[in-house]
Amino acid sequence: MTGHVPSEVQRRRLAHRRRQTVRSVLVAAASTAVLGTLLVVAVTGAPGWDRVRQSFLDPAIARAALPDVLAGLWLNLRLLVCCAVGALLLGLLVALLRTLRGPVFFPVRALAAGYTYTFRGLPLIIVLYLLTLGVPGLRLAGTPSVLVLGGLALIITYGGYLAEVFRAGIESVHPSQFAAARSLGLTYRQAMRHVILPQAVRRVAPPLLNDVVALQKDVGLVSLAGPIDAVRAAQIATAETFNYTPYLVAGVLFVLLAIPLIAVTDWVTLGAARRSGR
């Protein structure tokens, strides 16, 4: 078989598309450069720029604070992994409880709904204070550390958000899927495990990952209870130098930590959009 030879019209069309692509890239690069230049000129030309640069952009203080802030970020990373797993499991459990059918399960559904309403409405900082300051004040034997209590506050709060995401995914699966699974002899638990949940999780993967990205930022709030994470380390360095550059160092590290999560979220979102478009 001979190779396909494009016609003259098709060759002109492809050449036009290539020229359009190159032109679009050049225009985007030029507009970005112009906008960036204007922003730099506007910021550096401000009357208080020198003072802001000394207070927030001191390279010597940034180098001195970086090791301690990095050590604190390792605590944030471990806390993120534990809290993300715990919140996902708790959210899935609550979502399953809210989807139980039958009058006998009404108290369970009511408790699950009350939990989601309560912790979706409560500010996270209040939950942190209640658990990290209130629970130790009871002086009960075997009370966990403040770090563990802070992690529990994050899990409980984000579990409420994730429960609603899971529930939306479960209810988006057509009832015929469940009916078909039961007609094949599967029990309710087997139908949920092998038929409903795989479809539900695949549909709500993008919002689930978005909540994990939000959790990645909020793990820094555990510093309010005392553990020395990246934010607390930056606060200590700021108190020693009376300079806010360590906070900027911590912020940059949090952004770098979030980039892989955001990239995965965008990739999953794009894949879900392509699947729904077919």
Backbone as JSON, one array per atom type, in Angstrom:
{
  "sequence": "MTGHVPSEVQRRRLAHRRRQTVRSVLVAAASTAVLGTLLVVAVTGAPGWDRVRQSFLDPAIARAALPDVLAGLWLNLRLLVCCAVGALLLGLLVALLRTLRGPVFFPVRALAAGYTYTFRGLPLIIVLYLLTLGVPGLRLAGTPSVLVLGGLALIITYGGYLAEVFRAGIESVHPSQFAAARSLGLTYRQAMRHVILPQAVRRVAPPLLNDVVALQKDVGLVSLAGPIDAVRAAQIATAETFNYTPYLVAGVLFVLLAIPLIAVTDWVTLGAARRSGR",
  "N": [[0.85, -1.19, 0.0], [0.51, 2.2, -0.8], [1.67, 5.27, 0.76], [-0.46, 7.76, 2.23], [-1.1, 10.65, 0.42], [-1.37, 13.96, 1.07], [-3.74, 16.3, -0.15], [-3.48, 19.35, -2.08], [-5.09, 21.34, -0.99], [-5.44, 20.39, 1.61], [-2.77, 20.5, 2.51], [-2.33, 23.24, 2.49], [-4.16, 23.96, 4.44], [-3.1, 22.72, 6.74], [-0.65, 24.06, 6.91], [-1.58, 26.64, 7.39], [-2.74, 26.27, 9.91], [-0.44, 25.69, 11.42], [0.89, 28.13, 11.21], [-0.96, 29.74, 12.57], [-0.79, 28.62, 15.13], [1.88, 29.2, 15.85], [1.74, 31.99, 15.77], [-0.11, 32.47, 17.82], [1.32, 31.54, 20.06], [3.46, 33.36, 20.08], [2.12, 35.8, 20.46], [0.96, 35.34, 22.98], [3.29, 35.05, 24.54], [4.42, 37.6, 24.22], [2.43, 39.3, 25.32], [2.43, 38.35, 27.94], [5.02, 39.03, 28.75], [4.9, 41.83, 28.58], [2.89, 42.44, 30.47], [4.11, 41.37, 32.79], [6.36, 43.04, 32.96], [5.14, 45.52, 33.41], [3.97, 45.05, 35.91], [6.25, 44.61, 37.5], [7.52, 47.1, 37.29], [5.54, 48.71, 38.45], [5.45, 47.74, 41.09], [8.12, 47.9, 42.07], [8.48, 50.58, 41.76], [6.96, 51.76, 43.66], [6.44, 53.97, 46.5], [7.05, 52.83, 49.0], [8.64, 50.61, 48.46], [11.35, 49.95, 49.05], [11.37, 49.61, 51.82], [9.57, 47.48, 52.11], [10.97, 45.5, 50.7], [13.19, 45.14, 52.35], [11.91, 44.1, 54.6], [10.58, 41.78, 53.8], [12.01, 40.43, 51.84], [14.68, 39.59, 52.37], [17.66, 38.19, 51.58], [19.71, 37.04, 53.21], [18.47, 36.49, 55.69], [16.54, 34.74, 54.78], [18.1, 32.52, 53.95], [19.13, 31.78, 56.43], [16.84, 31.03, 57.83], [15.8, 28.94, 56.37], [16.63, 26.12, 56.88], [15.31, 25.45, 59.37], [12.64, 25.97, 58.72], [12.26, 24.12, 56.68], [12.56, 21.75, 58.14], [10.28, 21.96, 59.72], [8.39, 21.82, 57.69], [8.51, 19.16, 56.97], [7.1, 17.98, 59.04], [4.57, 19.03, 58.46], [4.11, 17.73, 56.03], [3.99, 14.99, 56.74], [1.78, 15.13, 58.43], [-0.14, 15.92, 56.58], [-0.4, 13.63, 54.92], [-1.38, 11.68, 56.74], [-3.75, 12.93, 57.65], [-5.16, 13.29, 55.25], [-5.66, 10.63, 54.42], [-7.16, 9.75, 56.63], [-9.37, 11.56, 56.57], [-10.5, 10.95, 54.07], [-11.31, 8.28, 54.45], [-13.09, 8.59, 56.62], [-14.95, 10.36, 55.46], [-15.97, 8.72, 53.39], [-17.16, 6.67, 54.89], [-19.18, 8.09, 56.3], [-20.67, 9.0, 54.13], [-21.64, 6.58, 53.09], [-23.24, 5.8, 55.24], [-25.19, 7.77, 55.11], [-26.51, 7.08, 52.82], [-27.91, 4.81, 53.35], [-30.83, 2.83, 53.2], [-34.26, 2.51, 54.26], [-36.5, 2.56, 57.1], [-35.45, 1.74, 59.55], [-32.86, 2.55, 59.63], [-32.97, 5.24, 60.04], [-32.12, 6.76, 62.41], [-29.31, 6.5, 62.15], [-28.84, 7.73, 59.69], [-29.68, 10.29, 60.36], [-27.83, 11.04, 62.33], [-25.47, 11.01, 60.77], [-26.1, 13.01, 58.9], [-26.37, 15.2, 60.64], [-23.75, 15.4, 61.52], [-22.35, 16.15, 59.14], [-23.61, 18.6, 58.56], [-22.89, 20.08, 60.8], [-20.02, 20.16, 60.95], [-19.35, 21.14, 58.48], [-20.19, 23.66, 58.72], [-18.87, 24.77, 60.91], [-16.07, 26.85, 61.55], [-12.73, 25.91, 60.78], [-10.67, 26.72, 62.47], [-11.92, 27.08, 64.92], [-12.68, 24.48, 65.57], [-10.13, 23.39, 65.84], [-9.18, 24.81, 68.1], [-11.02, 23.94, 70.02], [-10.47, 21.19, 70.22], [-7.66, 21.04, 70.66], [-7.17, 22.71, 72.81], [-9.38, 22.52, 74.52], [-9.89, 19.73, 75.01], [-7.41, 18.73, 76.24], [-7.7, 20.2, 78.58], [-9.55, 18.82, 80.07], [-8.13, 16.91, 81.42], [-7.96, 14.1, 81.2], [-7.06, 10.66, 81.51], [-4.69, 9.25, 79.32], [-4.94, 11.1, 77.27], [-4.43, 12.21, 73.96], [-1.53, 13.66, 72.27], [-1.03, 17.17, 71.55], [-0.5, 17.53, 68.87], [-1.64, 15.24, 67.7], [-4.31, 15.69, 68.37], [-4.76, 18.04, 66.94], [-4.49, 17.01, 64.33], [-6.73, 15.31, 64.36], [-8.75, 17.22, 64.45], [-8.5, 18.35, 61.91], [-9.11, 16.08, 60.35], [-11.76, 15.5, 61.15], [-13.1, 17.84, 60.39], [-12.6, 18.09, 57.57], [-13.58, 15.65, 56.82], [-16.34, 15.99, 56.84], [-16.78, 17.61, 54.56], [-15.77, 15.93, 52.52], [-17.48, 13.78, 52.78], [-19.89, 14.68, 51.7], [-19.09, 15.0, 49.07], [-18.51, 12.35, 48.33], [-21.08, 11.28, 48.7], [-22.55, 12.63, 46.77], [-21.34, 11.53, 44.51], [-22.07, 8.83, 44.77], [-24.87, 8.97, 44.6], [-25.08, 9.87, 42.03], [-24.78, 7.73, 40.38], [-26.7, 5.72, 38.3], [-29.81, 4.31, 39.38], [-30.41, 1.89, 38.15], [-28.03, 0.52, 37.89], [-27.48, -0.46, 40.45], [-29.74, -2.06, 40.75], [-29.31, -3.93, 38.72], [-27.01, -5.17, 39.69], [-27.98, -6.35, 42.04], [-29.79, -8.11, 40.91], [-28.11, -9.96, 39.82], [-27.42, -11.44, 41.94], [-25.78, -10.3, 43.87], [-25.03, -9.09, 47.12], [-26.12, -6.25, 49.16], [-23.84, -5.0, 50.2], [-21.85, -6.09, 48.55], [-22.67, -5.12, 46.05], [-22.36, -2.39, 46.44], [-19.59, -2.27, 46.85], [-18.38, -3.4, 44.53], [-19.69, -2.37, 42.29], [-21.11, 0.16, 42.56], [-19.48, 1.99, 44.13], [-16.9, 2.04, 42.71], [-17.64, 3.39, 40.3], [-18.67, 5.77, 41.38], [-16.5, 6.95, 42.79], [-14.72, 7.38, 40.7], [-16.08, 9.34, 39.29], [-16.14, 11.52, 41.02], [-13.54, 12.11, 41.53], [-11.97, 14.47, 40.77], [-13.11, 16.7, 42.43], [-12.55, 15.57, 44.95], [-9.74, 15.5, 45.02], [-9.31, 18.24, 44.88], [-10.18, 19.04, 47.4], [-8.23, 17.79, 48.93], [-6.02, 19.29, 48.17], [-6.77, 21.73, 49.32], [-6.69, 20.92, 51.99], [-3.95, 20.54, 52.23], [-3.01, 23.13, 52.5], [-4.27, 23.94, 54.86], [-3.15, 22.4, 56.87], [-1.16, 23.85, 57.97], [-2.36, 25.36, 59.92], [-2.24, 23.97, 62.25], [-0.17, 24.86, 63.7], [-1.11, 26.79, 65.4], [-1.75, 25.54, 67.71], [0.65, 24.95, 68.86], [2.62, 22.95, 67.96], [5.78, 22.7, 66.26], [5.77, 23.43, 63.21], [6.21, 24.26, 59.72], [5.11, 26.85, 59.57], [5.13, 27.68, 62.26], [7.87, 27.56, 62.74], [8.72, 29.59, 61.01], [7.49, 31.71, 62.29], [8.88, 31.8, 64.71], [11.47, 32.41, 63.79], [10.93, 34.92, 62.72], [10.25, 36.35, 65.02], [12.74, 36.43, 66.2], [14.32, 37.94, 64.47], [12.85, 40.12, 63.76], [11.86, 40.39, 61.22], [10.0, 39.69, 58.29], [10.64, 37.87, 56.34], [11.05, 35.02, 56.76], [8.39, 34.06, 56.8], [7.66, 34.37, 54.14], [9.4, 32.52, 53.01], [8.34, 30.14, 54.06], [5.84, 30.25, 52.8], [6.54, 29.98, 50.08], [7.58, 27.39, 50.1], [5.29, 25.93, 50.77], [3.79, 26.38, 48.46], [5.39, 25.07, 46.54], [5.1, 22.5, 47.53], [2.44, 22.11, 46.97], [2.25, 22.1, 44.21], [2.69, 19.51, 42.84], [0.33, 18.14, 43.69], [-1.67, 19.81, 42.64], [-1.1, 19.56, 39.92], [-1.67, 16.84, 39.49], [-4.39, 16.89, 40.11], [-5.38, 18.57, 38.04], [-4.75, 16.94, 35.85], [-6.36, 14.68, 36.33], [-8.86, 15.9, 36.27], [-8.95, 16.78, 33.59], [-8.88, 14.29, 32.31], [-11.35, 13.25, 33.2], [-13.09, 15.07, 31.98], [-12.63, 14.49, 29.29], [-13.56, 11.86, 29.17], [-16.28, 12.2, 29.75], [-17.0, 13.6, 27.53], [-17.07, 11.83, 25.48]],
  "CA": [[0.0, 0.0, 0.0], [1.25, 3.46, -0.84], [1.3, 6.19, 1.8], [-1.45, 8.78, 1.88], [-0.53, 11.93, -0.02], [-2.39, 14.99, 1.28], [-4.03, 17.17, -1.28], [-2.97, 20.72, -1.98], [-5.96, 22.08, -0.05], [-5.13, 19.94, 2.97], [-1.47, 21.01, 2.88], [-2.49, 24.66, 2.83], [-4.87, 24.04, 5.71], [-2.15, 22.38, 7.8], [0.31, 25.17, 7.03], [-2.28, 27.75, 8.04], [-2.87, 25.95, 11.34], [0.87, 25.86, 12.05], [1.14, 29.57, 11.36], [-1.83, 30.24, 13.63], [-0.24, 28.18, 16.41], [3.07, 30.0, 16.13], [1.32, 33.35, 16.05], [-0.74, 32.48, 19.14], [2.37, 31.42, 21.07], [4.21, 34.61, 20.12], [1.27, 36.84, 21.08], [0.85, 35.04, 24.41], [4.57, 35.36, 25.18], [4.61, 39.05, 24.25], [1.51, 39.9, 26.29], [2.89, 37.99, 29.29], [6.2, 39.83, 29.05], [4.48, 43.22, 28.81], [2.19, 42.5, 31.75], [5.1, 41.18, 33.85], [7.18, 44.26, 33.07], [4.33, 46.57, 34.04], [3.82, 44.74, 37.33], [7.54, 44.85, 38.16], [7.72, 48.55, 37.37], [4.59, 49.29, 39.41], [5.8, 47.35, 42.47], [9.42, 48.46, 42.46], [8.42, 52.03, 41.75], [6.13, 52.26, 44.76], [7.25, 54.72, 47.48], [7.51, 52.01, 50.12], [9.24, 49.36, 47.99], [12.61, 49.65, 49.75], [11.04, 49.1, 53.16], [8.98, 46.15, 51.93], [12.03, 44.58, 50.29], [13.99, 44.82, 53.54], [11.12, 43.37, 55.59], [10.05, 40.52, 53.28], [12.86, 39.81, 50.8], [16.08, 39.65, 52.81], [18.24, 36.88, 51.25], [20.48, 36.47, 54.32], [17.52, 35.94, 56.66], [15.9, 33.58, 54.15], [19.03, 31.39, 54.04], [19.26, 31.36, 57.84], [15.6, 30.42, 58.3], [15.39, 27.82, 55.52], [16.72, 24.78, 57.49], [14.27, 25.23, 60.37], [11.34, 25.93, 58.05], [12.2, 22.82, 55.99], [12.29, 20.72, 59.16], [8.87, 22.07, 60.07], [7.57, 21.37, 56.56], [8.44, 17.69, 57.02], [5.98, 17.68, 59.93], [3.35, 19.32, 57.7], [3.92, 16.7, 55.02], [3.5, 13.78, 57.41], [0.42, 15.4, 58.89], [-1.02, 15.93, 55.41], [-0.68, 12.26, 54.48], [-2.24, 11.02, 57.72], [-5.07, 13.56, 57.68], [-5.85, 13.02, 53.99], [-6.18, 9.26, 54.47], [-8.22, 9.68, 57.63], [-10.55, 12.3, 56.12], [-11.13, 10.2, 52.99], [-12.0, 7.11, 55.02], [-14.24, 9.07, 57.4], [-15.96, 10.87, 54.53], [-16.61, 7.6, 52.7], [-18.03, 5.99, 55.85], [-20.36, 8.92, 56.55], [-21.49, 8.99, 52.92], [-22.34, 5.3, 53.04], [-24.29, 5.82, 56.25], [-26.28, 8.65, 54.66], [-27.22, 6.46, 51.69], [-28.64, 3.62, 53.79], [-32.27, 2.94, 52.98], [-35.09, 1.82, 55.23], [-36.79, 3.35, 58.29], [-34.66, 1.32, 60.69], [-31.58, 3.27, 59.6], [-33.17, 6.69, 60.14], [-31.21, 7.41, 63.38], [-27.94, 6.55, 61.62], [-28.81, 8.78, 58.67], [-29.81, 11.59, 61.03], [-26.54, 11.36, 62.94], [-24.52, 11.33, 59.71], [-26.46, 14.32, 58.35], [-26.02, 16.2, 61.64], [-22.28, 15.57, 61.51], [-21.93, 16.92, 57.96], [-24.09, 19.98, 58.7], [-22.17, 20.77, 61.88], [-18.59, 20.41, 60.69], [-19.21, 21.98, 57.29], [-20.5, 25.03, 59.13], [-17.91, 25.27, 61.9], [-14.74, 27.2, 61.05], [-11.7, 24.95, 61.17], [-9.87, 27.23, 63.58], [-12.67, 26.85, 66.16], [-12.55, 23.05, 65.87], [-8.76, 23.21, 66.33], [-9.08, 25.3, 69.47], [-11.82, 23.1, 70.9], [-9.82, 19.91, 70.46], [-6.28, 21.16, 71.15], [-7.16, 23.42, 74.08], [-10.44, 22.06, 75.4], [-9.73, 18.32, 75.43], [-6.39, 18.59, 77.29], [-8.16, 20.8, 79.82], [-10.31, 17.84, 80.84], [-7.15, 16.14, 82.2], [-8.31, 12.7, 81.17], [-5.93, 9.76, 81.32], [-4.52, 8.79, 77.95], [-5.24, 12.14, 76.29], [-3.37, 12.28, 72.94], [-0.74, 14.88, 72.2], [-1.67, 18.28, 70.86], [-0.37, 17.29, 67.43], [-2.66, 14.26, 67.32], [-5.61, 16.35, 68.47], [-4.86, 18.92, 65.78], [-4.78, 16.18, 63.17], [-8.12, 14.87, 64.45], [-9.59, 18.36, 64.08], [-8.47, 18.43, 60.45], [-9.82, 14.93, 59.8], [-13.2, 15.64, 61.39], [-13.64, 18.94, 59.58], [-12.58, 17.77, 56.14], [-14.43, 14.48, 56.6], [-17.68, 16.47, 56.5], [-16.79, 18.03, 53.16], [-15.56, 14.79, 51.64], [-18.67, 12.93, 52.85], [-20.86, 15.18, 50.73], [-18.57, 14.71, 47.73], [-18.75, 10.92, 48.1], [-22.52, 11.04, 48.59], [-22.96, 13.1, 45.44], [-20.9, 10.55, 43.53], [-22.89, 7.61, 44.9], [-26.22, 9.23, 44.1], [-25.04, 10.14, 40.59], [-24.85, 6.45, 39.68], [-28.1, 5.43, 38.02], [-30.32, 3.19, 40.19], [-30.42, 0.63, 37.4], [-26.78, -0.17, 38.15], [-27.67, -1.21, 41.69], [-30.74, -3.1, 40.51], [-28.68, -4.99, 37.93], [-26.09, -5.91, 40.56], [-28.77, -7.22, 42.93], [-30.4, -9.18, 40.11], [-27.08, -10.96, 39.59], [-27.21, -12.17, 43.18], [-24.88, -9.6, 44.78], [-25.64, -8.48, 48.3], [-26.02, -4.79, 49.16], [-22.44, -4.63, 50.41], [-21.08, -6.44, 47.35], [-23.05, -4.2, 44.99], [-21.7, -1.11, 46.71], [-18.14, -2.38, 46.73], [-17.89, -3.78, 43.2], [-20.42, -1.74, 41.19], [-21.48, 1.57, 42.77], [-18.36, 2.82, 44.57], [-15.91, 2.33, 41.66], [-18.13, 4.43, 39.41], [-18.84, 7.02, 42.12], [-15.19, 7.54, 43.07], [-14.15, 7.86, 39.44], [-16.78, 10.56, 38.88], [-15.89, 12.65, 41.94], [-12.11, 12.21, 41.82], [-11.46, 15.85, 40.76], [-13.39, 17.46, 43.66], [-11.85, 14.97, 46.08], [-8.37, 15.98, 45.0], [-9.32, 19.66, 45.21], [-10.26, 19.14, 48.86], [-6.92, 17.42, 49.46], [-5.17, 20.47, 47.98], [-7.14, 22.68, 50.37], [-6.17, 20.39, 53.24], [-2.5, 20.76, 52.24], [-2.78, 24.47, 53.02], [-4.79, 24.11, 56.21], [-2.35, 21.71, 57.89], [-0.35, 24.85, 58.62], [-3.07, 25.93, 61.06], [-1.93, 23.22, 63.47], [0.83, 25.63, 64.45], [-1.8, 27.59, 66.41], [-1.79, 24.76, 68.95], [1.98, 24.85, 69.45], [3.65, 22.15, 67.28], [6.68, 23.5, 65.44], [5.76, 23.09, 61.8], [6.86, 25.3, 58.91], [4.58, 28.17, 59.93], [5.64, 28.04, 63.59], [9.3, 27.84, 62.6], [8.83, 30.92, 60.42], [7.1, 32.67, 63.31], [10.0, 31.91, 65.66], [12.54, 33.15, 63.13], [10.49, 36.31, 62.6], [10.37, 36.96, 66.33], [14.16, 36.63, 66.51], [14.95, 38.91, 63.57], [11.93, 41.23, 63.47], [11.78, 40.46, 59.77], [8.96, 38.76, 57.85], [11.12, 37.01, 55.25], [10.78, 33.58, 56.99], [7.03, 33.72, 56.39], [7.68, 34.22, 52.69], [10.06, 31.24, 52.74], [7.35, 29.09, 54.32], [4.83, 30.3, 51.75], [7.09, 29.41, 48.85], [7.68, 25.94, 50.27], [3.94, 25.37, 50.68], [3.41, 26.4, 47.04], [6.12, 23.98, 45.89], [4.49, 21.26, 47.97], [1.11, 21.97, 46.37], [2.3, 21.99, 42.75], [2.39, 18.15, 42.36], [-1.08, 17.83, 43.92], [-2.47, 20.56, 41.69], [-0.89, 18.97, 38.61], [-2.45, 15.59, 39.44], [-5.8, 17.27, 40.06], [-5.69, 19.04, 36.69], [-4.69, 15.79, 34.94], [-7.56, 13.86, 36.56], [-10.0, 16.67, 35.79], [-8.93, 16.72, 32.14], [-9.29, 12.96, 31.91], [-12.79, 13.12, 33.42], [-13.78, 15.84, 30.95], [-12.55, 13.76, 28.03], [-14.45, 10.7, 29.24], [-17.68, 12.64, 29.68], [-17.26, 14.13, 26.2], [-17.2, 10.75, 24.49]],
  "C": [[0.89, 1.24, 0.0], [0.77, 4.39, 0.26], [0.32, 7.24, 1.3], [-0.76, 10.09, 1.54], [-1.6, 13.0, 0.16], [-2.56, 15.86, 0.05], [-3.46, 18.56, -1.04], [-3.79, 21.54, -0.99], [-5.63, 21.68, 1.39], [-3.77, 20.45, 3.42], [-1.54, 22.49, 3.25], [-3.19, 24.84, 4.17], [-3.94, 23.73, 6.88], [-1.12, 23.49, 8.0], [-0.32, 26.37, 7.72], [-2.43, 27.5, 9.53], [-1.54, 26.1, 12.07], [1.19, 27.33, 12.23], [0.29, 30.18, 12.45], [-1.31, 29.86, 15.01], [0.97, 28.99, 16.8], [2.69, 31.42, 16.5], [0.7, 33.45, 17.44], [0.3, 32.41, 20.25], [3.15, 32.73, 21.19], [3.4, 35.72, 20.78], [1.14, 36.6, 22.57], [2.13, 35.39, 25.15], [4.77, 36.86, 25.29], [3.7, 39.71, 25.28], [1.92, 39.58, 27.72], [4.1, 38.83, 29.69], [5.83, 41.28, 29.35], [3.8, 43.35, 30.17], [3.17, 42.33, 32.91], [5.96, 42.4, 34.06], [6.42, 45.37, 33.76], [4.17, 46.31, 35.54], [5.12, 45.01, 38.09], [7.79, 46.34, 38.33], [6.8, 49.18, 38.4], [4.98, 48.97, 40.85], [7.1, 48.01, 42.9], [9.43, 49.98, 42.46], [7.57, 52.61, 42.85], [6.99, 52.97, 45.8], [7.81, 53.85, 48.61], [8.2, 50.72, 49.74], [10.5, 48.99, 48.76], [12.33, 49.07, 51.13], [10.44, 47.7, 53.08], [10.04, 45.13, 51.56], [12.89, 44.18, 51.48], [13.24, 43.94, 54.52], [10.71, 41.98, 55.12], [10.99, 39.78, 52.34], [14.33, 39.92, 51.16], [16.73, 38.29, 52.54], [18.99, 36.24, 52.41], [19.55, 35.82, 55.34], [16.81, 34.72, 56.07], [16.8, 32.35, 54.22], [19.14, 30.88, 55.47], [18.02, 30.62, 58.31], [15.23, 29.15, 57.55], [15.52, 26.46, 56.19], [15.61, 24.5, 58.49], [12.89, 25.14, 59.72], [11.18, 24.61, 57.29], [11.91, 21.69, 56.97], [10.83, 20.76, 59.59], [7.96, 21.59, 58.95], [7.48, 19.85, 56.51], [7.32, 17.24, 57.95], [4.66, 17.94, 59.21], [3.07, 18.24, 56.67], [3.4, 15.41, 55.63], [2.07, 13.95, 57.9], [-0.57, 15.4, 57.74], [-1.39, 14.52, 54.98], [-1.65, 11.57, 55.44], [-3.65, 11.61, 57.71], [-5.84, 13.31, 56.39], [-6.44, 11.62, 53.98], [-7.33, 9.15, 55.45], [-9.49, 10.39, 57.18], [-11.26, 11.57, 54.99], [-11.9, 9.0, 53.52], [-13.23, 7.54, 55.81], [-15.33, 9.59, 56.48], [-16.69, 9.76, 53.81], [-17.57, 6.88, 53.64], [-19.31, 6.78, 56.09], [-21.27, 8.95, 55.33], [-22.27, 7.7, 52.78], [-23.47, 5.25, 54.06], [-25.47, 6.68, 55.81], [-27.07, 8.05, 53.51], [-27.94, 5.19, 52.09], [-30.13, 3.85, 53.63], [-33.02, 2.15, 54.06], [-35.31, 2.64, 56.48], [-35.93, 2.98, 59.49], [-33.33, 2.07, 60.76], [-31.74, 4.78, 59.73], [-32.27, 7.34, 61.2], [-29.77, 7.52, 62.87], [-27.84, 7.65, 60.57], [-28.89, 10.16, 59.31], [-28.5, 12.0, 61.68], [-25.51, 11.75, 61.88], [-24.82, 12.7, 59.11], [-26.11, 15.43, 59.35], [-24.52, 16.46, 61.7], [-21.84, 16.44, 60.34], [-22.38, 18.37, 58.08], [-23.24, 20.74, 59.72], [-20.75, 21.14, 61.44], [-18.35, 21.09, 59.34], [-19.5, 23.43, 57.62], [-19.51, 25.62, 60.1], [-16.6, 25.68, 61.23], [-13.69, 26.24, 61.6], [-10.92, 25.43, 62.39], [-10.58, 27.02, 64.91], [-12.56, 25.38, 66.55], [-11.14, 22.75, 66.41], [-8.64, 23.66, 67.78], [-9.85, 24.41, 70.44], [-11.1, 21.79, 71.24], [-8.44, 20.06, 71.09], [-6.19, 21.9, 72.49], [-8.21, 22.9, 75.05], [-10.25, 20.65, 75.91], [-8.61, 18.15, 76.45], [-6.81, 19.2, 78.63], [-9.0, 19.87, 80.67], [-9.43, 16.97, 81.73], [-7.54, 14.67, 82.31], [-7.06, 11.86, 80.95], [-5.89, 9.29, 79.87], [-4.88, 9.82, 76.89], [-4.11, 12.23, 75.25], [-2.63, 13.6, 72.99], [-1.51, 15.95, 71.42], [-1.59, 18.09, 69.35], [-1.42, 16.3, 66.95], [-4.05, 14.89, 67.35], [-5.82, 17.33, 67.32], [-5.14, 18.16, 64.5], [-6.21, 15.66, 63.17], [-9.08, 15.99, 64.07], [-9.64, 18.51, 62.56], [-9.26, 17.29, 59.81], [-11.33, 15.09, 59.95], [-13.8, 16.72, 60.51], [-13.7, 18.58, 58.11], [-13.39, 16.51, 55.83], [-15.85, 14.89, 56.25], [-17.8, 16.91, 55.05], [-16.69, 16.83, 52.21], [-16.77, 13.84, 51.66], [-19.7, 13.38, 51.84], [-20.39, 14.93, 49.29], [-18.81, 13.23, 47.39], [-20.24, 10.65, 47.9], [-23.04, 11.5, 47.23], [-22.54, 12.1, 44.36], [-21.74, 9.28, 43.57], [-24.27, 7.83, 44.3], [-26.24, 9.56, 42.61], [-25.08, 8.86, 39.76], [-26.31, 6.07, 39.5], [-28.58, 4.23, 38.85], [-30.35, 1.86, 39.45], [-29.13, -0.16, 37.61], [-26.89, -1.03, 39.41], [-28.66, -2.34, 41.49], [-30.15, -4.26, 39.71], [-27.74, -5.82, 38.78], [-26.87, -6.84, 41.49], [-29.41, -8.37, 42.16], [-29.41, -10.29, 39.78], [-26.76, -11.75, 40.85], [-26.25, -11.52, 44.16], [-25.65, -9.05, 45.96], [-25.49, -6.96, 48.21], [-24.57, -4.35, 49.3], [-21.61, -4.94, 49.17], [-21.41, -5.5, 46.19], [-22.39, -2.85, 45.18], [-20.21, -1.19, 46.43], [-17.69, -2.57, 45.29], [-18.55, -3.01, 42.06], [-20.57, -0.23, 41.42], [-20.25, 2.4, 43.11], [-17.3, 3.04, 43.5], [-16.36, 3.42, 40.7], [-18.22, 5.78, 40.13], [-17.5, 7.71, 42.36], [-14.56, 8.09, 41.8], [-14.81, 9.18, 39.02], [-16.41, 11.76, 39.75], [-14.41, 12.78, 42.28], [-11.59, 13.65, 41.76], [-11.83, 16.66, 41.99], [-12.74, 16.87, 44.9], [-10.41, 15.48, 46.16], [-8.3, 17.48, 45.3], [-9.4, 19.87, 46.72], [-8.93, 18.75, 49.51], [-5.93, 18.57, 49.29], [-5.48, 21.52, 49.04], [-6.63, 22.22, 51.73], [-4.67, 20.62, 53.36], [-2.17, 22.15, 52.78], [-3.16, 24.57, 54.5], [-4.01, 23.33, 57.26], [-1.43, 22.7, 58.59], [-1.03, 25.49, 59.82], [-2.8, 25.18, 62.35], [-0.89, 23.94, 64.3], [0.18, 26.49, 65.53], [-1.85, 26.87, 67.75], [-0.41, 24.56, 69.56], [3.0, 24.01, 68.73], [4.49, 23.01, 66.33], [6.68, 22.93, 64.02], [6.42, 24.22, 61.03], [6.4, 26.69, 59.3], [5.12, 28.61, 61.29], [7.14, 28.33, 63.54], [9.53, 29.22, 61.99], [8.47, 32.0, 61.45], [8.23, 32.88, 64.33], [11.14, 32.71, 65.05], [12.18, 34.62, 62.97], [10.61, 37.04, 63.93], [11.82, 37.24, 66.71], [14.78, 37.76, 65.71], [14.12, 40.15, 63.33], [11.84, 41.49, 61.97], [10.83, 39.37, 59.3], [9.39, 37.85, 56.71], [10.88, 35.52, 55.52], [9.36, 33.17, 56.62], [6.95, 33.53, 54.88], [8.35, 32.91, 52.28], [9.08, 30.09, 52.96], [6.27, 29.07, 53.24], [5.31, 29.69, 50.45], [7.18, 27.89, 48.95], [6.3, 25.28, 50.2], [3.46, 25.35, 49.22], [4.1, 25.26, 46.29], [5.55, 22.63, 46.28], [3.15, 21.03, 47.28], [1.16, 21.71, 44.88], [2.05, 20.55, 42.26], [0.92, 17.77, 42.55], [-1.98, 18.55, 42.91], [-2.33, 19.98, 40.28], [-1.68, 17.66, 38.46], [-3.94, 15.89, 39.34], [-6.2, 17.73, 38.67], [-5.7, 17.87, 35.7], [-5.94, 14.92, 35.09], [-8.8, 14.59, 36.04], [-10.09, 16.64, 34.27], [-9.37, 15.35, 31.64], [-10.78, 12.73, 32.09], [-13.58, 13.89, 32.37], [-13.76, 15.12, 29.61], [-13.49, 12.55, 28.03], [-15.92, 11.11, 29.1], [-18.03, 13.19, 28.3], [-17.45, 13.06, 25.15], [-18.63, 10.27, 24.42]]
}
